[in-house]
């Protein structure tokens, strides 16, 4: 088996989660999993950053609705780190359509919608790098050594 990689991934806690007082619950799920929080802030998105972030959806008829929703309230952006963090976070997040997402996932447990689906999570390592650079300055990313590595990973995974 290939050695698992240490990766960072970008999460956006969306306006529906903020309005439904689910911010702490969402962050708690990532923390409890063992993902390391390396950056976090509350920001208001604008058209420029949304056009960039949702560039793959720019031609879709629902794009203006997503943009209106995402810039209508503040969001919380965070970067999480861990072995294979991108795929691991996507599993915890669940599929795009909330009402069909697996029970136990964030979207499966808290969302009935495709648009109001609680969180964004990077979908590939390549996009995670782009998205982290889009939302965070290098000095906003904190490298820190966690004290509980020995109970989170096997010895060979920690090397
Ligand atoms: P993802 O968030 O699961 O990666 P994407 O296909 O990248 O899904 O879409 C980005 C976001 O755009 C989704 O999280 C969702 O909020 C919104 N979206 C995707 N498809 C639709 C749709 O058919 N109608 C309305 N909003 C959509
Ligand atoms: Mg996506």
Tab-separated table of N, CA and C and ligand atoms in Angstrom:
chain	number	residue	atom	x	y	z
A	1	UNK	N	0.849	-1.209	0.000
A	1	UNK	CA	0.000	0.000	0.000
A	1	UNK	C	0.875	1.245	0.000
A	2	UNK	N	0.487	2.226	-0.825
A	2	UNK	CA	1.274	3.477	-0.863
A	2	UNK	C	1.191	4.175	0.494
A	3	UNK	N	2.257	4.851	0.842
A	3	UNK	CA	2.277	5.545	2.129
A	3	UNK	C	1.255	6.689	2.110
A	4	UNK	N	0.388	6.762	3.116
A	4	UNK	CA	-0.605	7.841	3.120
A	4	UNK	C	0.060	9.208	3.225
A	5	UNK	N	-0.509	10.166	2.537
A	5	UNK	CA	0.079	11.508	2.520
A	5	UNK	C	-0.591	12.427	3.532
A	6	UNK	N	0.230	13.290	4.091
A	6	UNK	CA	-0.292	14.383	4.922
A	6	UNK	C	-0.814	15.457	3.963
A	7	UNK	N	-2.078	15.815	4.112
A	7	UNK	CA	-2.691	16.795	3.206
A	7	UNK	C	-3.457	17.841	4.007
A	8	UNK	N	-3.694	18.966	3.333
A	8	UNK	CA	-4.610	19.964	3.888
A	8	UNK	C	-5.839	20.023	2.988
A	9	UNK	N	-6.977	20.371	3.581
A	9	UNK	CA	-8.198	20.521	2.795
A	9	UNK	C	-8.964	21.752	3.277
A	10	UNK	N	-9.765	22.326	2.383
A	10	UNK	CA	-10.507	23.549	2.728
A	10	UNK	C	-11.987	23.250	2.949
A	11	UNK	N	-12.496	23.776	4.050
A	11	UNK	CA	-13.916	23.651	4.384
A	11	UNK	C	-14.521	25.052	4.413
A	12	UNK	N	-15.733	25.183	3.894
A	12	UNK	CA	-16.510	26.408	4.133
A	12	UNK	C	-17.783	25.982	4.855
A	13	UNK	N	-18.008	26.557	6.018
A	13	UNK	CA	-19.279	26.326	6.711
A	13	UNK	C	-20.243	27.362	6.154
A	14	UNK	N	-21.278	26.872	5.478
A	14	UNK	CA	-22.145	27.716	4.649
A	14	UNK	C	-23.178	28.469	5.486
A	15	UNK	N	-23.836	29.475	4.871
A	15	UNK	CA	-24.793	30.307	5.613
A	15	UNK	C	-25.958	29.546	6.258
A	16	UNK	N	-26.360	28.421	5.684
A	16	UNK	CA	-27.452	27.663	6.310
A	16	UNK	C	-27.013	27.101	7.659
A	17	UNK	N	-25.773	26.634	7.737
A	17	UNK	CA	-25.252	26.102	9.009
A	17	UNK	C	-25.118	27.219	10.044
A	18	UNK	N	-24.666	28.376	9.592
A	18	UNK	CA	-24.539	29.522	10.504
A	18	UNK	C	-25.910	29.903	11.064
A	19	UNK	N	-26.894	30.016	10.175
A	19	UNK	CA	-28.246	30.412	10.602
A	19	UNK	C	-28.918	29.364	11.480
A	20	UNK	N	-28.522	28.118	11.316
A	20	UNK	CA	-29.126	27.040	12.104
A	20	UNK	C	-28.301	26.674	13.343
A	21	UNK	N	-27.324	27.516	13.649
A	21	UNK	CA	-26.485	27.335	14.853
A	21	UNK	C	-25.789	25.976	14.877
A	22	UNK	N	-25.283	25.579	13.700
A	22	UNK	CA	-24.602	24.283	13.595
A	22	UNK	C	-23.082	24.417	13.483
A	23	UNK	N	-22.575	25.642	13.625
A	23	UNK	CA	-21.137	25.858	13.396
A	23	UNK	C	-20.289	24.999	14.343
A	24	UNK	N	-20.611	25.053	15.645
A	24	UNK	CA	-19.846	24.285	16.630
A	24	UNK	C	-19.942	22.791	16.377
A	25	UNK	N	-21.140	22.329	16.059
A	25	UNK	CA	-21.357	20.908	15.759
A	25	UNK	C	-20.478	20.439	14.596
A	26	UNK	N	-20.412	21.259	13.557
A	26	UNK	CA	-19.629	20.878	12.363
A	26	UNK	C	-18.143	20.819	12.706
A	27	UNK	N	-17.649	21.874	13.351
A	27	UNK	CA	-16.222	21.894	13.693
A	27	UNK	C	-15.904	20.731	14.630
A	28	UNK	N	-16.812	20.470	15.549
A	28	UNK	CA	-16.604	19.384	16.511
A	28	UNK	C	-16.457	18.027	15.803
A	29	UNK	N	-17.246	17.809	14.773
A	29	UNK	CA	-17.146	16.528	14.056
A	29	UNK	C	-15.765	16.351	13.425
A	30	UNK	N	-15.242	17.443	12.846
A	30	UNK	CA	-13.903	17.341	12.247
A	30	UNK	C	-12.842	17.156	13.332
A	31	UNK	N	-12.989	17.865	14.426
A	31	UNK	CA	-12.026	17.729	15.527
A	31	UNK	C	-12.018	16.306	16.072
A	32	UNK	N	-13.219	15.781	16.320
A	32	UNK	CA	-13.330	14.445	16.912
A	32	UNK	C	-12.758	13.367	16.006
A	33	UNK	N	-12.830	13.590	14.708
A	33	UNK	CA	-12.272	12.633	13.753
A	33	UNK	C	-10.756	12.524	13.899
A	34	UNK	N	-10.135	13.633	14.329
A	34	UNK	CA	-8.673	13.634	14.454
A	34	UNK	C	-7.999	14.533	13.431
A	35	UNK	N	-8.823	15.332	12.737
A	35	UNK	CA	-8.245	16.284	11.779
A	35	UNK	C	-7.702	17.485	12.548
A	36	UNK	N	-6.596	17.998	12.078
A	36	UNK	CA	-5.934	19.115	12.767
A	36	UNK	C	-6.379	20.443	12.152
A	37	UNK	N	-6.891	21.320	13.008
A	37	UNK	CA	-7.319	22.650	12.557
A	37	UNK	C	-6.073	23.517	12.384
A	38	UNK	N	-5.826	23.994	11.167
A	38	UNK	CA	-4.612	24.790	10.938
A	38	UNK	C	-4.920	26.229	10.513
A	39	UNK	N	-6.196	26.533	10.223
A	39	UNK	CA	-6.579	27.921	9.899
A	39	UNK	C	-8.089	28.045	10.027
A	40	UNK	N	-8.548	29.228	10.475
A	40	UNK	CA	-10.000	29.435	10.562
A	40	UNK	C	-10.320	30.928	10.647
A	41	UNK	N	-11.349	31.357	9.924
A	41	UNK	CA	-11.827	32.740	10.049
A	41	UNK	C	-13.259	32.869	9.524
A	42	UNK	N	-13.915	33.958	9.965
A	42	UNK	CA	-15.262	34.267	9.492
A	42	UNK	C	-15.132	35.400	8.478
A	43	UNK	N	-15.689	35.188	7.301
A	43	UNK	CA	-15.567	36.199	6.243
A	43	UNK	C	-16.888	36.323	5.485
A	44	UNK	N	-16.984	37.406	4.729
A	44	UNK	CA	-18.128	37.597	3.835
A	44	UNK	C	-17.609	37.422	2.414
A	45	UNK	N	-18.165	36.494	1.669
A	45	UNK	CA	-17.712	36.258	0.295
A	45	UNK	C	-18.268	37.330	-0.638
A	46	UNK	N	-17.553	37.609	-1.729
A	46	UNK	CA	-18.070	38.559	-2.726
A	46	UNK	C	-18.118	37.871	-4.097
A	47	UNK	N	-18.624	38.603	-5.093
A	47	UNK	CA	-18.816	37.998	-6.418
A	47	UNK	C	-17.509	37.488	-7.015
A	48	UNK	N	-16.426	38.222	-6.809
A	48	UNK	CA	-15.155	37.832	-7.426
A	48	UNK	C	-14.680	36.486	-6.888
A	49	UNK	N	-14.698	36.331	-5.575
A	49	UNK	CA	-14.193	35.082	-4.983
A	49	UNK	C	-15.142	33.923	-5.295
A	50	UNK	N	-16.443	34.210	-5.382
A	50	UNK	CA	-17.418	33.154	-5.696
A	50	UNK	C	-17.290	32.700	-7.152
A	51	UNK	N	-17.021	33.644	-8.053
A	51	UNK	CA	-16.845	33.285	-9.472
A	51	UNK	C	-15.640	32.359	-9.611
A	52	UNK	N	-14.620	32.635	-8.813
A	52	UNK	CA	-13.410	31.821	-8.819
A	52	UNK	C	-13.693	30.445	-8.196
A	53	UNK	N	-14.278	30.481	-7.022
A	53	UNK	CA	-14.492	29.250	-6.254
A	53	UNK	C	-15.489	28.309	-6.942
A	54	UNK	N	-16.547	28.873	-7.516
A	54	UNK	CA	-17.548	28.050	-8.190
A	54	UNK	C	-17.440	28.184	-9.711
A	55	UNK	N	-16.214	28.394	-10.196
A	55	UNK	CA	-15.958	28.529	-11.644
A	55	UNK	C	-16.501	27.354	-12.437
A	56	UNK	N	-16.444	26.132	-11.852
A	56	UNK	CA	-16.919	24.926	-12.565
A	56	UNK	C	-18.439	24.917	-12.719
A	57	UNK	N	-19.134	25.858	-12.046
A	57	UNK	CA	-20.606	25.906	-12.122
A	57	UNK	C	-21.116	27.188	-12.770
A	58	UNK	N	-20.193	28.007	-13.267
A	58	UNK	CA	-20.558	29.346	-13.756
A	58	UNK	C	-21.640	29.319	-14.833
A	59	UNK	N	-21.680	28.248	-15.637
A	59	UNK	CA	-22.663	28.183	-16.731
A	59	UNK	C	-24.000	27.568	-16.306
A	60	UNK	N	-24.074	27.086	-15.074
A	60	UNK	CA	-25.302	26.415	-14.625
A	60	UNK	C	-26.398	27.435	-14.295
A	61	UNK	N	-27.645	27.079	-14.581
A	61	UNK	CA	-28.736	28.031	-14.309
A	61	UNK	C	-28.859	28.391	-12.825
A	62	UNK	N	-28.415	27.488	-11.945
A	62	UNK	CA	-28.557	27.755	-10.507
A	62	UNK	C	-27.407	28.570	-9.928
A	63	UNK	N	-26.398	28.882	-10.763
A	63	UNK	CA	-25.234	29.595	-10.231
A	63	UNK	C	-25.591	30.925	-9.538
A	64	UNK	N	-26.450	31.767	-10.158
A	64	UNK	CA	-26.783	33.040	-9.475
A	64	UNK	C	-27.438	32.819	-8.106
A	65	UNK	N	-28.214	31.750	-7.975
A	65	UNK	CA	-28.857	31.457	-6.673
A	65	UNK	C	-27.822	31.059	-5.625
A	66	UNK	N	-26.856	30.226	-6.032
A	66	UNK	CA	-25.810	29.832	-5.069
A	66	UNK	C	-25.020	31.065	-4.648
A	67	UNK	N	-24.689	31.913	-5.636
A	67	UNK	CA	-23.876	33.105	-5.328
A	67	UNK	C	-24.625	34.008	-4.349
A	68	UNK	N	-25.925	34.202	-4.588
A	68	UNK	CA	-26.737	35.055	-3.706
A	68	UNK	C	-26.773	34.478	-2.280
A	69	UNK	N	-26.944	33.174	-2.204
A	69	UNK	CA	-26.994	32.473	-0.912
A	69	UNK	C	-25.646	32.583	-0.176
A	70	UNK	N	-24.572	32.357	-0.890
A	70	UNK	CA	-23.250	32.296	-0.255
A	70	UNK	C	-22.732	33.671	0.160
A	71	UNK	N	-23.241	34.744	-0.502
A	71	UNK	CA	-22.762	36.075	-0.106
A	71	UNK	C	-23.774	36.819	0.771
A	72	UNK	N	-24.905	36.174	1.038
A	72	UNK	CA	-25.953	36.815	1.825
A	72	UNK	C	-25.671	36.880	3.321
A	73	UNK	N	-24.779	36.050	3.788
A	73	UNK	CA	-24.410	35.979	5.216
A	73	UNK	C	-22.917	35.677	5.278
A	74	UNK	N	-22.322	35.855	6.437
A	74	UNK	CA	-20.911	35.446	6.549
A	74	UNK	C	-20.787	33.920	6.475
A	75	UNK	N	-19.596	33.474	6.195
A	75	UNK	CA	-19.285	32.037	6.235
A	75	UNK	C	-18.045	31.854	7.116
A	76	UNK	N	-17.804	30.622	7.511
A	76	UNK	CA	-16.575	30.311	8.246
A	76	UNK	C	-15.731	29.422	7.344
A	77	UNK	N	-14.491	29.844	7.110
A	77	UNK	CA	-13.586	29.013	6.305
A	77	UNK	C	-12.542	28.412	7.234
A	78	UNK	N	-12.241	27.143	7.000
A	78	UNK	CA	-11.202	26.512	7.785
A	78	UNK	C	-10.348	25.590	6.934
A	79	UNK	N	-9.125	25.406	7.379
A	79	UNK	CA	-8.244	24.437	6.738
A	79	UNK	C	-7.931	23.361	7.763
A	80	UNK	N	-8.043	22.114	7.310
A	80	UNK	CA	-7.808	20.960	8.175
A	80	UNK	C	-6.676	20.139	7.585
A	81	UNK	N	-5.924	19.511	8.460
A	81	UNK	CA	-4.775	18.726	8.005
A	81	UNK	C	-4.823	17.326	8.593
A	82	UNK	N	-4.321	16.379	7.843
A	82	UNK	CA	-4.238	14.997	8.334
A	82	UNK	C	-3.846	14.077	7.193
A	83	UNK	N	-3.626	12.820	7.500
A	83	UNK	CA	-3.315	11.852	6.448
A	83	UNK	C	-4.553	11.669	5.574
A	84	UNK	N	-4.375	11.825	4.272
A	84	UNK	CA	-5.470	11.689	3.308
A	84	UNK	C	-6.685	12.524	3.717
A	85	UNK	N	-6.411	13.723	4.171
A	85	UNK	CA	-7.469	14.587	4.727
A	85	UNK	C	-8.548	14.936	3.698
A	86	UNK	N	-8.172	15.088	2.442
A	86	UNK	CA	-9.161	15.504	1.432
A	86	UNK	C	-10.259	14.445	1.293
A	87	UNK	N	-9.859	13.210	1.081
A	87	UNK	CA	-10.843	12.131	0.910
A	87	UNK	C	-11.583	11.856	2.214
A	88	UNK	N	-10.865	11.924	3.317
A	88	UNK	CA	-11.480	11.647	4.610
A	88	UNK	C	-12.593	12.664	4.905
A	89	UNK	N	-12.318	13.925	4.628
A	89	UNK	CA	-13.320	14.977	4.870
A	89	UNK	C	-14.503	14.837	3.908
A	90	UNK	N	-14.256	14.458	2.687
A	90	UNK	CA	-15.374	14.261	1.744
A	90	UNK	C	-16.292	13.128	2.231
A	91	UNK	N	-15.712	12.099	2.832
A	91	UNK	CA	-16.540	11.012	3.379
A	91	UNK	C	-17.408	11.505	4.531
A	92	UNK	N	-16.824	12.327	5.383
A	92	UNK	CA	-17.577	12.864	6.528
A	92	UNK	C	-18.661	13.829	6.047
A	93	UNK	N	-18.375	14.520	4.937
A	93	UNK	CA	-19.299	15.532	4.409
A	93	UNK	C	-20.536	14.902	3.761
A	94	UNK	N	-20.338	13.829	3.011
A	94	UNK	CA	-21.467	13.188	2.332
A	94	UNK	C	-21.740	13.803	0.969
A	95	UNK	N	-22.642	13.175	0.217
A	95	UNK	CA	-22.854	13.611	-1.173
A	95	UNK	C	-23.557	14.973	-1.249
A	96	UNK	N	-23.464	15.580	-2.427
A	96	UNK	CA	-23.914	16.966	-2.613
A	96	UNK	C	-25.380	17.176	-2.213
A	97	UNK	N	-26.243	16.267	-2.651
A	97	UNK	CA	-27.681	16.403	-2.353
A	97	UNK	C	-27.954	15.935	-0.917
A	98	UNK	N	-28.221	16.885	-0.044
A	98	UNK	CA	-28.347	16.564	1.376
A	98	UNK	C	-29.367	15.477	1.684
A	99	UNK	N	-30.505	15.527	1.009
A	99	UNK	CA	-31.551	14.563	1.392
A	99	UNK	C	-31.250	13.137	0.947
A	100	UNK	N	-30.200	12.981	0.136
A	100	UNK	CA	-29.809	11.618	-0.265
A	100	UNK	C	-28.477	11.196	0.348
A	101	UNK	N	-27.873	12.097	1.094
A	101	UNK	CA	-26.546	11.790	1.660
A	101	UNK	C	-26.688	10.757	2.781
A	102	UNK	N	-25.671	9.944	2.938
A	102	UNK	CA	-25.701	8.872	3.947
A	102	UNK	C	-25.917	9.428	5.352
A	103	UNK	N	-26.751	8.746	6.118
A	103	UNK	CA	-26.904	9.071	7.544
A	103	UNK	C	-25.533	8.934	8.201
A	104	UNK	N	-25.268	9.839	9.122
A	104	UNK	CA	-23.958	9.819	9.778
A	104	UNK	C	-22.996	10.831	9.178
A	105	UNK	N	-23.260	11.239	7.913
A	105	UNK	CA	-22.446	12.303	7.324
A	105	UNK	C	-23.052	13.655	7.736
A	106	UNK	N	-22.281	14.705	7.569
A	106	UNK	CA	-22.775	16.041	7.947
A	106	UNK	C	-24.013	16.390	7.117
A	107	UNK	N	-23.909	16.235	5.805
A	107	UNK	CA	-25.068	16.564	4.958
A	107	UNK	C	-26.219	15.580	5.217
A	108	UNK	N	-25.901	14.320	5.411
A	108	UNK	CA	-26.926	13.313	5.664
A	108	UNK	C	-27.673	13.565	6.964
A	109	UNK	N	-26.987	14.116	7.927
A	109	UNK	CA	-27.620	14.344	9.230
A	109	UNK	C	-28.319	15.696	9.331
A	110	UNK	N	-27.880	16.691	8.533
A	110	UNK	CA	-28.386	18.049	8.773
A	110	UNK	C	-29.019	18.736	7.572
A	111	UNK	N	-29.007	18.115	6.394
A	111	UNK	CA	-29.475	18.850	5.212
A	111	UNK	C	-30.537	18.094	4.427
A	112	UNK	N	-31.497	18.839	3.912
A	112	UNK	CA	-32.544	18.300	3.029
A	112	UNK	C	-32.413	18.869	1.625
A	113	UNK	N	-31.317	19.576	1.355
A	113	UNK	CA	-31.235	20.413	0.158
A	113	UNK	C	-29.958	20.163	-0.633
A	114	UNK	N	-29.980	20.570	-1.907
A	114	UNK	CA	-28.746	20.519	-2.700
A	114	UNK	C	-27.946	21.812	-2.518
A	115	UNK	N	-28.659	22.917	-2.390
A	115	UNK	CA	-27.955	24.210	-2.225
A	115	UNK	C	-27.577	24.438	-0.766
A	116	UNK	N	-28.538	24.267	0.115
A	116	UNK	CA	-28.297	24.473	1.545
A	116	UNK	C	-27.780	23.158	2.115
A	117	UNK	N	-26.528	22.852	1.786
A	117	UNK	CA	-25.983	21.546	2.187
A	117	UNK	C	-24.834	21.676	3.190
A	118	UNK	N	-24.892	22.732	3.990
A	118	UNK	CA	-24.123	22.882	5.233
A	118	UNK	C	-22.641	23.217	5.063
A	119	UNK	N	-21.932	22.433	4.239
A	119	UNK	CA	-20.488	22.676	4.096
A	119	UNK	C	-20.018	22.517	2.657
A	120	UNK	N	-18.948	23.229	2.368
A	120	UNK	CA	-18.138	22.933	1.180
A	120	UNK	C	-16.908	22.176	1.654
A	121	UNK	N	-16.443	21.211	0.874
A	121	UNK	CA	-15.173	20.536	1.157
A	121	UNK	C	-14.437	20.313	-0.155
A	122	UNK	N	-13.146	20.569	-0.174
A	122	UNK	CA	-12.350	20.384	-1.397
A	122	UNK	C	-12.512	18.961	-1.920
A	123	UNK	N	-12.548	18.830	-3.267
A	123	UNK	CA	-12.811	17.509	-3.848
A	123	UNK	C	-11.569	16.789	-4.365
A	124	UNK	N	-10.403	17.430	-4.326
A	124	UNK	CA	-9.156	16.761	-4.737
A	124	UNK	C	-7.994	17.482	-4.066
A	125	UNK	N	-6.875	16.810	-4.016
A	125	UNK	CA	-5.692	17.425	-3.389
A	125	UNK	C	-5.293	18.680	-4.161
A	126	UNK	N	-5.368	18.580	-5.482
A	126	UNK	CA	-5.008	19.725	-6.340
A	126	UNK	C	-5.929	20.923	-6.052
A	127	UNK	N	-7.226	20.673	-6.000
A	127	UNK	CA	-8.157	21.773	-5.715
A	127	UNK	C	-8.018	22.276	-4.290
A	128	UNK	N	-7.681	21.401	-3.368
A	128	UNK	CA	-7.498	21.834	-1.975
A	128	UNK	C	-6.374	22.869	-1.884
A	129	UNK	N	-5.292	22.631	-2.593
A	129	UNK	CA	-4.159	23.582	-2.585
A	129	UNK	C	-4.627	24.927	-3.139
A	130	UNK	N	-5.337	24.886	-4.270
A	130	UNK	CA	-5.846	26.132	-4.886
A	130	UNK	C	-6.796	26.857	-3.936
A	131	UNK	N	-7.696	26.099	-3.321
A	131	UNK	CA	-8.724	26.715	-2.468
A	131	UNK	C	-8.126	27.298	-1.191
A	132	UNK	N	-7.159	26.608	-0.620
A	132	UNK	CA	-6.509	27.148	0.589
A	132	UNK	C	-5.799	28.460	0.242
A	133	UNK	N	-5.139	28.484	-0.911
A	133	UNK	CA	-4.472	29.732	-1.332
A	133	UNK	C	-5.473	30.835	-1.657
A	134	UNK	N	-6.664	30.436	-2.096
A	134	UNK	CA	-7.700	31.418	-2.427
A	134	UNK	C	-8.219	32.100	-1.158
A	135	UNK	N	-8.355	31.346	-0.092
A	135	UNK	CA	-9.010	31.884	1.109
A	135	UNK	C	-8.049	32.290	2.231
A	136	UNK	N	-6.822	31.790	2.210
A	136	UNK	CA	-5.893	32.097	3.305
A	136	UNK	C	-4.563	32.621	2.788
A	137	UNK	N	-4.032	33.609	3.515
A	137	UNK	CA	-2.657	34.056	3.263
A	137	UNK	C	-1.725	33.052	3.948
A	138	UNK	N	-0.494	32.913	3.455
A	138	UNK	CA	0.415	31.929	4.068
A	138	UNK	C	0.541	32.107	5.581
A	139	UNK	N	0.560	33.358	6.034
A	139	UNK	CA	0.750	33.591	7.481
A	139	UNK	C	-0.497	33.236	8.310
A	140	UNK	N	-1.615	32.988	7.635
A	140	UNK	CA	-2.826	32.582	8.371
A	140	UNK	C	-2.886	31.063	8.594
A	141	UNK	N	-1.964	30.338	7.971
A	141	UNK	CA	-1.910	28.878	8.146
A	141	UNK	C	-0.915	28.563	9.256
A	142	UNK	N	-1.370	27.841	10.249
A	142	UNK	CA	-0.545	27.582	11.423
A	142	UNK	C	-0.020	26.152	11.408
A	143	UNK	N	1.300	26.035	11.385
A	143	UNK	CA	1.914	24.718	11.538
A	143	UNK	C	2.095	24.466	13.029
A	144	UNK	N	1.514	23.410	13.532
A	144	UNK	CA	1.722	23.085	14.948
A	144	UNK	C	1.738	21.579	15.133
A	145	UNK	N	2.506	21.170	16.122
A	145	UNK	CA	2.684	19.747	16.395
A	145	UNK	C	1.658	19.309	17.422
A	146	UNK	N	0.770	18.369	17.080
A	146	UNK	CA	-0.235	17.976	18.078
A	146	UNK	C	0.342	16.972	19.061
A	147	UNK	N	-0.175	17.014	20.280
A	147	UNK	CA	0.388	16.208	21.366
A	147	UNK	C	-0.147	14.783	21.381
A	148	UNK	N	-1.235	14.542	20.627
A	148	UNK	CA	-1.872	13.223	20.713
A	148	UNK	C	-1.611	12.341	19.493
A	149	UNK	N	-0.545	12.644	18.747
A	149	UNK	CA	-0.258	11.868	17.537
A	149	UNK	C	-0.158	10.372	17.813
A	150	UNK	N	0.401	10.037	18.965
A	150	UNK	CA	0.628	8.620	19.284
A	150	UNK	C	-0.663	7.829	19.416
A	151	UNK	N	-1.771	8.518	19.738
A	151	UNK	CA	-3.040	7.784	19.839
A	151	UNK	C	-3.913	7.989	18.598
A	152	UNK	N	-3.434	8.788	17.659
A	152	UNK	CA	-4.203	9.014	16.431
A	152	UNK	C	-3.722	8.150	15.276
A	153	UNK	N	-2.419	7.911	15.246
A	153	UNK	CA	-1.836	7.190	14.123
A	153	UNK	C	-0.890	6.099	14.624
A	154	UNK	N	-0.720	5.057	13.791
A	154	UNK	CA	0.280	4.030	14.090
A	154	UNK	C	1.670	4.629	13.904
A	155	UNK	N	2.642	3.943	14.488
A	155	UNK	CA	4.017	4.455	14.469
A	155	UNK	C	4.510	4.720	13.035
A	156	UNK	N	4.239	3.778	12.135
A	156	UNK	CA	4.761	3.967	10.774
A	156	UNK	C	3.997	5.067	10.033
A	157	UNK	N	2.772	5.351	10.427
A	157	UNK	CA	2.022	6.445	9.797
A	157	UNK	C	2.518	7.808	10.281
A	158	UNK	N	3.100	7.830	11.463
A	158	UNK	CA	3.564	9.108	12.044
A	158	UNK	C	4.912	9.533	11.519
A	159	UNK	N	5.629	8.623	10.872
A	159	UNK	CA	7.025	8.919	10.485
A	159	UNK	C	7.084	10.020	9.427
B	1	LIG	P1	-19.933	19.570	-3.819
B	1	LIG	O1	-20.189	20.742	-2.904
B	1	LIG	O2	-20.514	18.302	-3.262
B	1	LIG	O3	-18.489	19.430	-4.201
B	1	LIG	P2	-20.404	20.674	-6.493
B	1	LIG	O4	-20.913	19.905	-7.647
B	1	LIG	O5	-18.973	21.100	-6.502
B	1	LIG	O6	-20.749	19.825	-5.175
B	1	LIG	O7	-21.330	21.959	-6.346
B	1	LIG	C1	-20.961	23.003	-5.503
B	1	LIG	C2	-22.178	23.480	-4.757
B	1	LIG	O8	-23.125	24.014	-5.680
B	1	LIG	C3	-22.925	22.386	-4.001
B	1	LIG	O9	-22.396	22.113	-2.728
B	1	LIG	C4	-24.311	22.956	-3.932
B	1	LIG	O10	-24.451	23.871	-2.846
B	1	LIG	C5	-24.439	23.724	-5.226
B	1	LIG	N1	-25.126	22.922	-6.248
B	1	LIG	C6	-24.620	21.858	-6.926
B	1	LIG	N2	-25.542	21.343	-7.776
B	1	LIG	C7	-26.658	22.105	-7.610
B	1	LIG	C8	-27.978	22.087	-8.217
B	1	LIG	O11	-28.313	21.238	-9.057
B	1	LIG	N3	-28.852	23.044	-7.771
B	1	LIG	C9	-28.529	23.981	-6.846
B	1	LIG	N4	-27.302	24.042	-6.263
B	1	LIG	C10	-26.389	23.113	-6.636
B	2	LIG	MG1	-17.320	20.733	-5.291
